Amino acid sequence: MRPLERWVEEQAKLTKPDRVYWCDGSEEEARRIIEIGIKEEKICGNPIFAPLNGMTFPNSFYHRSHPTDVARIEHLTYVCHTDKDTAGPNNNWMDPEEAKAKMTKLSDGCMKGRTMYVLPYMMGHPDSPYSKACVQLTDISYVAISMRIMTRMTKKVLDKIGNNKDFVRGLHSVGDFDPKKRFIMHFPNEHFVWSIGSGYGGNALLGKKCFSLRIASYLGQQEEWLAEHMVIVGAQDPSGDTTYIAAALPSACGKTNLAMMESVLPGYKIWTVGDDIAWMNVGPDGRLWAINPETGFFGVAPGTSMKTNPNMMKTLTKGTFYPTLFTNTALDTDKNEPWWEGSDGAIPKKLTDWQGNKWDPTKGTKAAHPNSRFTVSAYQCPTLSPLFENPKGVPISAILFGGKRMHLNPLIVEGTDWQNNVFLGARMGSETTAAASHKEGIVRRDPMAMLPFCGYNMADYFKHWLNMGKKLVYQPKVFSVNWFRINDKGKYLWPGFGQNARVLKWVIDRVHNRVPAQKTPIGLIPYIKDIDLKGLNIPKEDMEELFRIDHDGWLKEAGDIGDFFKGFGGRMPREMWDELNRMKAEL
Ligand code: OXD
Ligand code: MN
């Protein structure tokens, strides 16, 4: 027996499913599994899938999760290195042996009465030198179908793994959805993720956050590459040239909108390579090459509309042989269509909320869960990059680091050299928004938007970023962006969405050395005249405010950044302290 088969057999012995089914990733098989989800498997008495209106949402299915199981659960997510310091203060840690003993106990018989689906899949194109062959076990049709949308699931992976012991493994069971028995355990040295008690994407689609970020970031450190929480886009300019840009933004900062933005600038077009994860390697040519290891989008539904993201709406309604899933949205009962706050058009008369109750508009509750999601194939995206299937990926010329900051951070700032670039990413934070009261939100430091996803000590991660700069013959330019700054009346200063093309245009101009920039204590900022504002009525004062450097505010921010750095003790690279001290001195 080959190592893979032996491993599957051992897991079946522990979890005791009624049957073991090896998936081949075919269309016919997906139909059969969806049928099982409609007719046989249930969560809280609800079928796993309910077909939606096939005229308006072709090949789409509605899914309601367990009501306690609607998001990632950071406090139950562990990174189990043998040594606690390798995990760092940014991770929950458990000794690997202790973690395995705990999970073995919880997993004994957890698949009884269910099917174990064996899912062979690739993260990345099978011909890519940067891709990884993986196998996940799961006991729910929802995860089997989601993984088929989000990854390249094919039997060929089994041949690729062959006799190899060194494949990426994931063991997932929804257990009985008991939040007290819910854990997401990562074993980076064994390329293994073990998850129980949740069916939510980030906890259950183990190829995504668990492998492609937490474990892959650690592999990247060992093997000299980067696994990042980044969008990848190609920005085509009027000359026909395309500049590839990767952008790290925390959840709920418009990452998916940026990935398929409809540019307002004539002659500029955005091509989508990825909306969540970038694996980046130094190519033989000394440039930074990025692939999106995924093949689908697992995006937040509320707020998505023809106005905010027309290309996503087209993606969602295109209909191909890939199914589309809607999880915990509301349901327009008359039309049998998914609905969410921020949808186009009037609020439907008859709405069922995400928990299955008749929605009462007078109660002030949300009809869709704020973290309700769609799972949809990237191949349905009208702006999918022609290089999406390029095994080498795309060459990155610019990296953006973003966050939601209502004050302080200018619309865009450029780093001055590689050390400063890394500091630019390391100093990022994002606000838990208090927009309604116009009070300053609470800032959570979120370097490179990776705080919840860095699978090892973040101090070592900064060191790794510093080292990667030395490997690159051609370094991308690095920027920080902030679409969310407000004025003293609480109004957003920048219109965002498709207007962000104006910011990308400046990025492209900087990449090609077409415009100068001005030095400030926090980095380089544009001359306002170099930002294309044609057709936009933004008062001059607002533009000046967007780039105003509030020295006192930044000194306070420097204190916050220093406190965050201190949490990493002596492991924090000296270069990061040098950058912070230089910024303070210049302020
Ligand atoms: C996501 C996240 O689901 O970042 O992409 O939480
Ligand atoms: Mn994400």
Coordinates of C-alpha atoms and ligand atoms in Angstrom, one line a residue:
M1 CA 0.0 0.0 0.0
R2 CA 1.3 3.5 -0.9
P3 CA 1.8 6.1 1.9
L4 CA -1.3 8.1 0.8
E5 CA -3.6 5.0 0.9
R6 CA -2.1 3.9 4.2
W7 CA -2.7 7.4 5.7
V8 CA -6.4 7.4 4.5
E9 CA -6.9 4.0 5.9
E10 CA -5.5 5.1 9.3
Q11 CA -7.7 8.1 9.4
A12 CA -10.8 6.0 8.5
K13 CA -9.9 3.6 11.3
L14 CA -10.0 6.6 13.8
T15 CA -13.0 8.5 12.5
K16 CA -15.1 5.5 11.5
P17 CA -17.1 6.7 8.5
D18 CA -19.8 4.4 7.0
R19 CA -18.0 4.7 3.7
V20 CA -14.9 6.1 2.1
Y21 CA -15.3 7.8 -1.3
W22 CA -12.4 8.9 -3.4
C23 CA -13.3 12.0 -5.5
D24 CA -12.1 12.4 -9.1
G25 CA -13.2 16.1 -9.4
S26 CA -15.4 15.4 -12.4
E27 CA -18.6 17.3 -13.3
E28 CA -20.7 14.2 -13.1
E29 CA -19.4 13.5 -9.6
A30 CA -20.1 17.1 -8.4
R31 CA -23.7 16.6 -9.5
R32 CA -24.0 13.4 -7.6
I33 CA -22.5 14.9 -4.4
I34 CA -24.8 17.9 -4.6
E35 CA -27.7 15.4 -4.9
I36 CA -26.6 13.8 -1.7
G37 CA -26.4 17.2 -0.1
I38 CA -30.0 18.0 -1.2
K39 CA -31.5 14.6 -0.2
E40 CA -29.4 12.9 2.4
E41 CA -27.0 15.0 4.5
K42 CA -28.4 17.6 6.9
I43 CA -27.3 20.4 9.3
C44 CA -29.9 21.1 12.1
G45 CA -32.5 19.3 10.0
N46 CA -31.9 21.5 6.9
P47 CA -30.6 20.0 3.7
I48 CA -27.0 21.0 2.9
F49 CA -27.9 22.4 -0.5
A50 CA -31.2 23.9 -1.8
P51 CA -31.3 24.7 -5.6
L52 CA -31.7 28.4 -6.4
N53 CA -33.6 29.9 -9.3
G54 CA -31.8 28.4 -12.3
M55 CA -32.9 31.2 -14.7
T56 CA -31.2 34.0 -12.7
F57 CA -28.6 32.1 -10.7
P58 CA -27.7 29.1 -12.9
N59 CA -26.2 26.0 -11.2
S60 CA -26.4 27.7 -7.8
F61 CA -27.2 26.4 -4.4
Y62 CA -28.2 27.8 -1.1
H63 CA -26.5 26.6 2.1
R64 CA -27.3 27.5 5.7
S65 CA -24.5 26.7 8.2
H66 CA -24.9 25.7 11.8
P67 CA -25.8 29.0 13.5
T68 CA -22.7 29.0 15.7
D69 CA -20.4 28.3 12.8
V70 CA -20.3 31.5 10.7
A71 CA -16.7 32.7 10.7
R72 CA -13.0 32.0 11.3
I73 CA -12.3 31.3 15.0
E74 CA -8.9 32.7 15.8
H75 CA -9.0 31.7 19.5
L76 CA -9.4 28.0 18.6
T77 CA -6.8 28.1 15.8
Y78 CA -3.4 26.7 16.8
V79 CA 0.0 26.5 15.2
C80 CA 1.8 23.5 16.6
H81 CA 5.6 23.9 16.1
T82 CA 7.7 21.8 18.5
D83 CA 9.1 25.0 20.0
K84 CA 6.7 27.7 21.2
D85 CA 9.0 30.6 20.1
T86 CA 8.8 29.4 16.5
A87 CA 5.1 30.0 16.6
G88 CA 5.6 33.4 18.2
P89 CA 3.3 35.7 20.2
N90 CA 1.1 36.1 17.0
N91 CA -0.1 32.5 17.2
N92 CA -1.9 30.3 19.7
W93 CA 0.5 27.4 20.4
M94 CA 0.1 23.9 21.6
D95 CA 2.8 21.2 21.8
P96 CA 2.3 18.9 18.7
E97 CA 2.0 15.7 20.7
E98 CA -0.5 17.3 23.1
A99 CA -2.5 18.7 20.2
K100 CA -2.6 15.3 18.5
A101 CA -3.7 13.5 21.6
K102 CA -6.5 16.1 22.0
M103 CA -7.6 15.8 18.4
T104 CA -7.4 12.0 18.4
K105 CA -9.8 11.9 21.3
L106 CA -12.2 14.3 19.7
S107 CA -12.0 12.5 16.3
D108 CA -12.6 9.0 17.6
G109 CA -15.7 7.9 15.6
C110 CA -16.5 11.5 14.6
M111 CA -17.5 10.4 11.0
K112 CA -19.9 7.6 12.2
G113 CA -23.0 7.5 9.9
R114 CA -21.3 9.8 7.4
T115 CA -19.2 9.5 4.2
M116 CA -15.5 10.3 4.2
Y117 CA -14.7 12.1 1.0
V118 CA -11.1 11.9 -0.1
L119 CA -10.3 15.1 -2.1
P120 CA -7.1 15.1 -4.2
Y121 CA -6.3 18.6 -5.2
M122 CA -3.5 21.0 -6.4
M123 CA -2.8 24.4 -5.0
G124 CA -1.5 26.1 -8.1
H125 CA -1.4 24.9 -11.7
P126 CA -0.3 21.3 -12.0
D127 CA 2.5 22.3 -14.4
S128 CA 3.7 25.1 -12.1
P129 CA 7.1 24.7 -10.4
Y130 CA 5.5 26.5 -7.5
S131 CA 2.4 24.3 -7.0
K132 CA 1.7 21.7 -4.3
A133 CA -0.1 18.4 -4.4
C134 CA -2.5 17.9 -1.5
V135 CA -5.2 15.6 -0.1
Q136 CA -8.0 16.6 2.2
L137 CA -10.4 14.3 3.9
T138 CA -13.9 15.7 4.9
D139 CA -17.2 14.3 6.0
I140 CA -19.5 16.9 4.4
S141 CA -20.7 17.5 0.8
Y142 CA -20.5 21.3 1.3
V143 CA -16.7 21.1 1.8
A144 CA -16.2 18.6 -1.0
I145 CA -18.1 20.8 -3.4
S146 CA -16.4 24.0 -2.1
M147 CA -13.0 22.5 -2.6
R148 CA -13.8 21.5 -6.1
I149 CA -14.7 25.2 -6.8
M150 CA -11.7 26.7 -5.0
T151 CA -8.9 24.3 -6.1
R152 CA -7.9 22.2 -9.0
M153 CA -9.3 18.9 -7.9
T154 CA -8.3 16.0 -10.1
K155 CA -7.4 12.3 -9.9
K156 CA -4.1 13.2 -11.6
V157 CA -2.9 14.5 -8.2
L158 CA -2.8 10.9 -7.0
D159 CA -0.3 10.0 -9.7
K160 CA 1.7 13.1 -8.8
I161 CA 1.8 12.0 -5.2
G162 CA 2.6 8.4 -6.2
N163 CA 4.8 6.8 -3.6
N164 CA 5.7 10.1 -2.1
K165 CA 5.3 10.5 1.7
D166 CA 5.7 14.2 1.4
F167 CA 2.2 15.4 0.3
V168 CA 0.1 18.1 2.0
R169 CA -2.5 16.5 4.3
G170 CA -5.7 17.8 5.7
L171 CA -8.1 16.0 8.0
H172 CA -11.5 17.7 8.5
S173 CA -14.7 16.7 10.2
V174 CA -17.6 18.8 11.2
G175 CA -18.0 16.6 14.3
D176 CA -21.2 17.6 15.9
F177 CA -20.6 21.4 15.4
D178 CA -20.1 21.8 19.1
P179 CA -18.2 25.0 19.6
K180 CA -16.6 23.5 22.7
K181 CA -15.1 20.8 20.6
R182 CA -13.9 23.0 17.7
F183 CA -10.2 23.3 16.9
I184 CA -8.1 24.1 13.9
M185 CA -4.6 22.7 14.4
H186 CA -1.7 23.2 12.1
F187 CA 1.4 21.0 12.1
P188 CA 3.8 23.0 9.8
N189 CA 6.7 20.5 9.9
E190 CA 4.4 17.7 8.8
H191 CA 2.5 19.8 6.2
F192 CA -0.6 18.7 8.1
V193 CA -3.8 20.5 9.1
W194 CA -6.4 18.9 11.4
S195 CA -9.7 20.6 11.8
I196 CA -12.8 19.6 13.7
G197 CA -16.2 21.1 14.6
S198 CA -16.6 23.7 11.9
G199 CA -17.8 23.7 8.2
Y200 CA -16.9 27.4 7.7
G201 CA -14.6 28.2 4.7
G202 CA -11.6 29.5 6.6
N203 CA -11.8 26.7 9.1
A204 CA -12.8 23.8 6.8
L205 CA -11.4 24.4 3.3
L206 CA -8.0 23.4 4.4
G207 CA -6.3 24.4 1.2
K208 CA -7.1 28.0 1.8
K209 CA -6.0 29.9 4.9
C210 CA -4.7 26.8 6.7
F211 CA -2.4 25.5 4.1
S212 CA -1.9 28.3 1.5
L213 CA -1.2 30.9 4.2
R214 CA -0.3 29.5 7.6
I215 CA 1.7 26.4 6.6
A216 CA 2.8 27.8 3.2
S217 CA 4.2 31.0 4.9
Y218 CA 6.4 28.7 7.0
L219 CA 7.4 26.6 4.0
G220 CA 8.2 29.9 2.3
Q221 CA 10.6 30.9 5.1
Q222 CA 12.3 27.5 4.8
E223 CA 12.5 27.5 1.0
E224 CA 12.9 31.2 0.3
W225 CA 9.6 32.2 -1.1
L226 CA 6.5 34.1 0.2
A227 CA 2.9 33.0 0.8
E228 CA 0.9 36.2 1.3
H229 CA -2.7 37.4 1.9
M230 CA -2.7 39.3 -1.3
V231 CA -4.9 40.1 -4.4
I232 CA -3.0 39.8 -7.7
V233 CA -4.1 42.1 -10.6
G234 CA -2.8 43.1 -14.0
A235 CA -3.4 46.8 -14.6
Q236 CA -3.4 47.5 -18.4
D237 CA -2.7 51.0 -19.4
P238 CA -3.7 52.8 -22.6
S239 CA -0.4 51.7 -24.4
G240 CA -1.5 48.1 -23.9
D241 CA 1.2 47.3 -21.3
T242 CA 0.1 45.4 -18.2
T243 CA 1.7 46.1 -14.8
Y244 CA 1.2 43.3 -12.3
I245 CA 0.4 44.4 -8.8
A246 CA -0.1 42.4 -5.6
A247 CA -2.0 44.0 -2.7
A248 CA -2.4 42.9 0.9
L249 CA -5.6 44.1 2.6
P250 CA -7.2 42.7 5.8
S251 CA -10.7 41.1 5.5
A252 CA -13.5 43.6 4.9
C253 CA -11.3 46.3 3.2
G254 CA -12.5 45.8 -0.3
K255 CA -10.0 43.2 -1.4
T256 CA -12.3 41.4 -3.8
N257 CA -13.6 44.7 -5.2
L258 CA -10.0 45.7 -6.0
A259 CA -9.3 42.3 -7.6
M260 CA -11.9 42.9 -10.3
M261 CA -12.3 46.6 -10.3
E262 CA -14.0 48.3 -13.2
S263 CA -11.7 51.2 -13.9
V264 CA -13.2 54.7 -14.3
L265 CA -10.1 55.9 -16.3
P266 CA -10.4 55.5 -20.1
G267 CA -7.9 53.0 -21.5
Y268 CA -7.2 51.4 -18.1
K269 CA -8.4 47.9 -17.4
I270 CA -7.9 45.5 -14.5
W271 CA -7.3 41.8 -15.1
T272 CA -8.0 39.5 -12.2
V273 CA -5.3 36.9 -11.2
G274 CA -6.4 36.3 -7.6
D275 CA -8.5 37.9 -4.9
D276 CA -7.0 36.4 -1.6
I277 CA -3.7 34.6 -1.8
A278 CA -0.4 35.1 -3.6
W279 CA 2.5 32.7 -3.6
M280 CA 5.6 34.6 -4.7
N281 CA 8.9 33.3 -5.8
V282 CA 12.1 34.8 -7.1
G283 CA 12.2 33.7 -10.8
P284 CA 15.3 32.7 -12.7
D285 CA 15.2 36.3 -14.1
G286 CA 15.5 37.8 -10.6
R287 CA 12.0 39.2 -10.7
L288 CA 9.3 38.4 -8.2
W289 CA 6.7 36.0 -9.8
A290 CA 3.3 35.4 -8.3
I291 CA 0.7 32.7 -8.7
N292 CA -2.7 32.5 -7.2
P293 CA -2.9 28.9 -5.8
E294 CA -6.7 29.0 -5.9
T295 CA -9.3 28.7 -8.7
G296 CA -12.3 30.3 -7.0
F297 CA -13.5 33.2 -4.9
F298 CA -14.9 32.8 -1.4
G299 CA -16.2 36.3 -0.9
V300 CA -18.3 38.3 1.5
A301 CA -21.8 38.8 -0.1
P302 CA -23.2 41.9 1.8
G303 CA -22.3 45.1 -0.1
T304 CA -21.7 43.3 -3.4
S305 CA -23.8 44.9 -6.2
M306 CA -23.6 46.1 -9.7
K307 CA -22.6 49.4 -8.3
T308 CA -19.7 48.2 -6.0
N309 CA -18.5 45.2 -8.0
P310 CA -20.2 44.6 -11.3
N311 CA -17.7 42.0 -12.4
M312 CA -18.4 39.9 -9.3
M313 CA -22.2 40.1 -10.0
K314 CA -21.5 38.9 -13.6
T315 CA -19.3 36.1 -12.2
L316 CA -22.0 35.0 -9.8
T317 CA -24.7 34.8 -12.4
K318 CA -22.7 33.4 -15.3
G319 CA -23.4 29.7 -14.7
T320 CA -21.1 27.1 -15.9
F321 CA -20.6 23.4 -15.0
Y322 CA -18.9 24.7 -11.8
P323 CA -21.6 25.1 -9.1
T324 CA -21.9 28.4 -7.2
L325 CA -22.8 28.3 -3.5
F326 CA -24.4 31.0 -1.3
T327 CA -23.9 30.5 2.4
N328 CA -26.0 32.3 5.1
T329 CA -27.3 35.0 2.8
A330 CA -31.0 35.8 3.1
L331 CA -33.5 34.3 0.6
D332 CA -36.0 36.1 -1.6
T333 CA -38.7 33.6 -1.1
D334 CA -40.8 34.7 -4.1
K335 CA -38.0 34.5 -6.6
N336 CA -35.9 31.8 -4.9
E337 CA -32.8 34.0 -5.2
P338 CA -30.1 34.9 -2.7
W339 CA -30.3 38.3 -1.2
W340 CA -28.1 40.4 1.1
E341 CA -27.9 43.9 2.5
G342 CA -26.5 46.1 -0.2
S343 CA -28.0 44.1 -3.1
D344 CA -29.2 45.9 -6.2
G345 CA -32.9 47.0 -6.3
A346 CA -35.6 47.3 -3.8
I347 CA -35.8 45.0 -0.7
P348 CA -37.9 42.0 -1.7
K349 CA -41.3 41.7 -0.1
K350 CA -40.8 38.2 1.2
L351 CA -37.4 37.5 2.7
T352 CA -36.3 34.6 4.8
D353 CA -33.3 35.5 7.0
W354 CA -30.0 33.5 7.2
Q355 CA -31.4 31.4 10.0
G356 CA -34.5 30.4 8.1
N357 CA -37.0 32.8 9.8
K358 CA -39.3 35.2 8.1
W359 CA -37.5 38.5 8.1
D360 CA -39.2 41.3 9.8
P361 CA -37.9 44.7 8.6
T362 CA -39.2 46.5 11.7
K363 CA -36.9 44.5 14.1
G364 CA -33.6 46.1 12.9
T365 CA -31.9 42.8 12.4
K366 CA -29.8 41.9 9.3
A367 CA -31.5 39.5 6.9
A368 CA -28.2 38.1 5.6
H369 CA -25.4 37.3 8.1
P370 CA -22.8 40.1 7.8
N371 CA -20.2 37.4 7.0
S372 CA -22.5 35.5 4.5
R373 CA -20.5 34.3 1.6
F374 CA -20.5 33.1 -2.0
T375 CA -18.2 30.4 -3.3
V376 CA -17.7 30.8 -7.1
S377 CA -15.4 29.6 -9.8
A378 CA -12.8 32.1 -11.0
Y379 CA -13.3 30.7 -14.5
Q380 CA -16.7 32.6 -14.6
C381 CA -15.0 35.9 -14.0
P382 CA -15.2 38.2 -17.0
T383 CA -12.0 40.0 -16.1
L384 CA -10.0 36.8 -15.5
S385 CA -6.4 37.4 -16.6
P386 CA -5.2 35.7 -19.8
L387 CA -2.2 34.6 -17.7
F388 CA -4.4 33.0 -15.0
E389 CA -3.2 29.5 -16.2
N390 CA 0.4 30.5 -16.8
P391 CA 2.3 28.0 -14.7
K392 CA 5.0 30.6 -14.0
G393 CA 2.4 33.2 -12.8
V394 CA 2.9 36.9 -13.4
P395 CA 5.9 39.2 -12.7
I396 CA 5.1 41.6 -9.8
S397 CA 6.2 45.3 -10.3
A398 CA 4.3 46.8 -7.3
I399 CA 3.1 45.6 -3.9
L400 CA 0.4 47.5 -1.9
F401 CA -0.2 47.2 1.8
G402 CA -3.5 48.5 3.0
G403 CA -5.8 48.8 6.0
K404 CA -8.8 50.7 7.1
R405 CA -7.7 53.9 8.8
M406 CA -10.2 56.8 9.1
H407 CA -7.4 59.2 10.1
L408 CA -3.7 59.4 9.7
N409 CA -2.7 57.2 6.8
P410 CA -2.6 59.1 3.4
L411 CA -4.3 57.7 0.4
I412 CA -1.0 56.4 -0.8
V413 CA 2.6 56.4 0.4
E414 CA 5.7 54.8 -1.3
G415 CA 8.6 53.2 0.5
T416 CA 12.1 54.6 0.0
D417 CA 14.1 51.4 -0.1
W418 CA 13.6 47.7 0.7
Q419 CA 14.2 48.0 4.4
N420 CA 11.7 50.9 4.5
N421 CA 9.3 48.8 2.3
V422 CA 9.3 46.0 4.9
F423 CA 8.7 48.6 7.6
L424 CA 5.8 50.0 5.6
G425 CA 4.1 46.6 5.6
A426 CA 5.0 45.9 9.3
R427 CA 3.5 49.2 10.5
M428 CA 0.1 48.5 9.0
G429 CA -3.0 48.4 11.2
S430 CA -6.7 48.4 10.6
E431 CA -9.6 49.9 12.5
T432 CA -12.5 48.1 14.0
T433 CA -14.8 50.7 12.5
A434 CA -16.9 53.1 14.6
A435 CA -17.9 55.2 11.6
A436 CA -21.4 55.9 12.9
S437 CA -20.2 57.9 15.9
H438 CA -17.1 59.3 14.0
K439 CA -15.0 58.2 16.9
E440 CA -11.6 56.8 16.2
G441 CA -12.0 53.0 15.9
I442 CA -9.8 50.6 17.8
V443 CA -6.7 49.9 15.7
R444 CA -5.5 46.3 15.5
R445 CA -2.0 46.1 14.2
D446 CA -2.1 43.8 11.2
P447 CA 1.3 43.7 9.4
M448 CA 1.0 42.8 5.8
A449 CA -2.6 41.8 6.6
M450 CA -1.0 38.6 7.8
L451 CA -1.5 38.7 11.6
P452 CA -4.1 35.9 11.6
F453 CA -2.3 33.9 8.9
C454 CA 1.4 33.9 9.5
G455 CA 2.3 30.4 10.5
Y456 CA 5.4 31.3 12.5
N457 CA 6.9 34.0 14.6
M458 CA 6.2 37.3 12.9
A459 CA 9.5 38.7 13.9
D460 CA 11.1 36.0 11.8
Y461 CA 8.7 36.8 9.1
F462 CA 9.9 40.4 8.9
K463 CA 13.5 39.0 8.8
H464 CA 12.4 36.8 5.9
W465 CA 10.9 39.7 4.0
L466 CA 14.2 41.6 4.5
N467 CA 16.2 38.7 3.1
M468 CA 13.9 38.3 0.1
G469 CA 14.8 41.8 -0.9
K470 CA 18.4 40.7 -1.2
K471 CA 17.4 37.8 -3.5
L472 CA 15.6 40.0 -5.9
V473 CA 17.6 41.5 -8.8
Y474 CA 14.5 43.6 -9.7
Q475 CA 12.6 44.7 -6.6
P476 CA 9.0 45.7 -6.9
K477 CA 8.1 49.1 -5.7
V478 CA 6.1 49.0 -2.4
F479 CA 3.3 51.3 -1.3
S480 CA 0.8 51.7 1.6
V481 CA -2.8 52.5 0.6
N482 CA -5.8 53.7 2.6
W483 CA -9.2 54.3 0.9
F484 CA -10.9 55.1 4.2
R485 CA -9.8 58.5 5.5
I486 CA -12.6 60.8 6.6
N487 CA -12.8 64.6 7.2
D488 CA -13.8 66.3 10.4
K489 CA -17.5 65.9 9.4
G490 CA -17.1 62.2 9.2
K491 CA -17.3 62.1 5.3
Y492 CA -15.0 59.8 3.3
L493 CA -12.5 62.0 1.5
W494 CA -11.9 59.5 -1.3
P495 CA -14.7 57.9 -3.4
G496 CA -13.0 54.4 -3.6
F497 CA -14.2 51.5 -5.7
G498 CA -13.6 52.1 -9.5
Q499 CA -12.0 55.5 -8.6
N500 CA -9.1 53.6 -7.1
A501 CA -7.9 53.2 -10.7
R502 CA -6.6 56.8 -10.3
V503 CA -4.3 55.6 -7.5
L504 CA -3.2 52.5 -9.5
K505 CA -2.4 54.9 -12.4
W506 CA 0.0 56.8 -10.1
V507 CA 1.5 53.4 -9.0
I508 CA 2.1 52.5 -12.6
D509 CA 3.6 55.9 -13.4
R510 CA 6.0 55.4 -10.4
V511 CA 6.9 51.9 -11.5
H512 CA 7.9 53.3 -14.9
N513 CA 9.5 56.4 -13.4
R514 CA 7.1 58.8 -15.2
V515 CA 6.4 61.0 -12.2
P516 CA 8.4 62.3 -9.2
A517 CA 7.3 62.0 -5.6
Q518 CA 7.9 64.0 -2.5
K519 CA 9.8 62.9 0.6
T520 CA 8.0 63.0 4.0
P521 CA 9.0 61.4 7.4
I522 CA 6.6 58.5 6.6
G523 CA 7.6 57.8 3.0
L524 CA 7.2 59.3 -0.5
I525 CA 3.8 60.9 -1.4
P526 CA 2.5 62.1 -4.7
Y527 CA 2.4 65.6 -6.0
I528 CA -1.4 66.1 -6.2
K529 CA -1.1 67.3 -9.8
D530 CA 0.2 63.8 -10.8
I531 CA -3.0 62.1 -9.7
D532 CA -5.5 62.0 -12.6
L533 CA -8.6 63.6 -11.2
K534 CA -10.3 64.3 -14.5
G535 CA -14.1 64.1 -14.2
L536 CA -14.0 63.9 -10.4
N537 CA -15.2 66.8 -8.3
I538 CA -12.9 66.6 -5.2
P539 CA -12.3 70.0 -3.6
K540 CA -8.6 70.9 -3.4
E541 CA -8.7 71.1 0.4
D542 CA -10.0 67.5 0.5
M543 CA -7.1 66.3 -1.7
E544 CA -4.6 68.2 0.6
E545 CA -6.3 66.6 3.7
L546 CA -5.9 63.2 2.1
F547 CA -2.2 63.6 2.1
R548 CA -1.7 65.7 5.2
I549 CA 0.8 64.3 7.6
D550 CA -0.5 64.7 11.2
H551 CA 2.9 64.8 13.0
D552 CA 1.4 64.4 16.5
G553 CA -0.9 61.6 15.3
W554 CA 2.1 59.8 13.7
L555 CA 4.2 60.2 16.8
K556 CA 1.4 58.5 18.8
E557 CA 1.2 55.9 16.1
A558 CA 5.0 55.3 16.3
G559 CA 4.4 54.6 20.0
D560 CA 1.8 52.0 19.1
I561 CA 4.0 50.4 16.5
G562 CA 6.8 50.3 19.0
D563 CA 4.6 48.6 21.6
F564 CA 3.6 46.0 19.0
F565 CA 7.3 45.4 18.0
K566 CA 8.2 45.0 21.7
G567 CA 5.9 42.1 22.0
F568 CA 8.4 40.1 19.9
G569 CA 11.3 40.8 22.3
G570 CA 14.9 40.3 21.0
R571 CA 13.7 38.4 18.0
M572 CA 12.5 41.6 16.3
P573 CA 15.0 42.4 13.5
R574 CA 17.1 45.5 14.4
E575 CA 16.3 46.9 10.9
M576 CA 12.6 47.4 11.9
W577 CA 13.6 49.3 15.1
D578 CA 16.0 51.4 13.0
E579 CA 13.2 52.3 10.6
L580 CA 10.8 53.2 13.4
N581 CA 13.5 55.4 15.1
R582 CA 14.3 57.1 11.9
M583 CA 10.6 57.9 11.3
K584 CA 10.3 59.3 14.8
A585 CA 13.4 61.4 14.4
E586 CA 12.2 62.8 11.1
L587 CA 8.7 63.6 12.5
Ligands
OXD1 C1 -11.2 35.6 4.0 C2 -10.6 36.3 5.2 O1 -12.1 34.9 4.2 O2 -9.6 37.0 5.0 O3 -10.6 35.8 2.9 O4 -11.1 36.2 6.3
MN2 MN -8.7 36.7 3.1

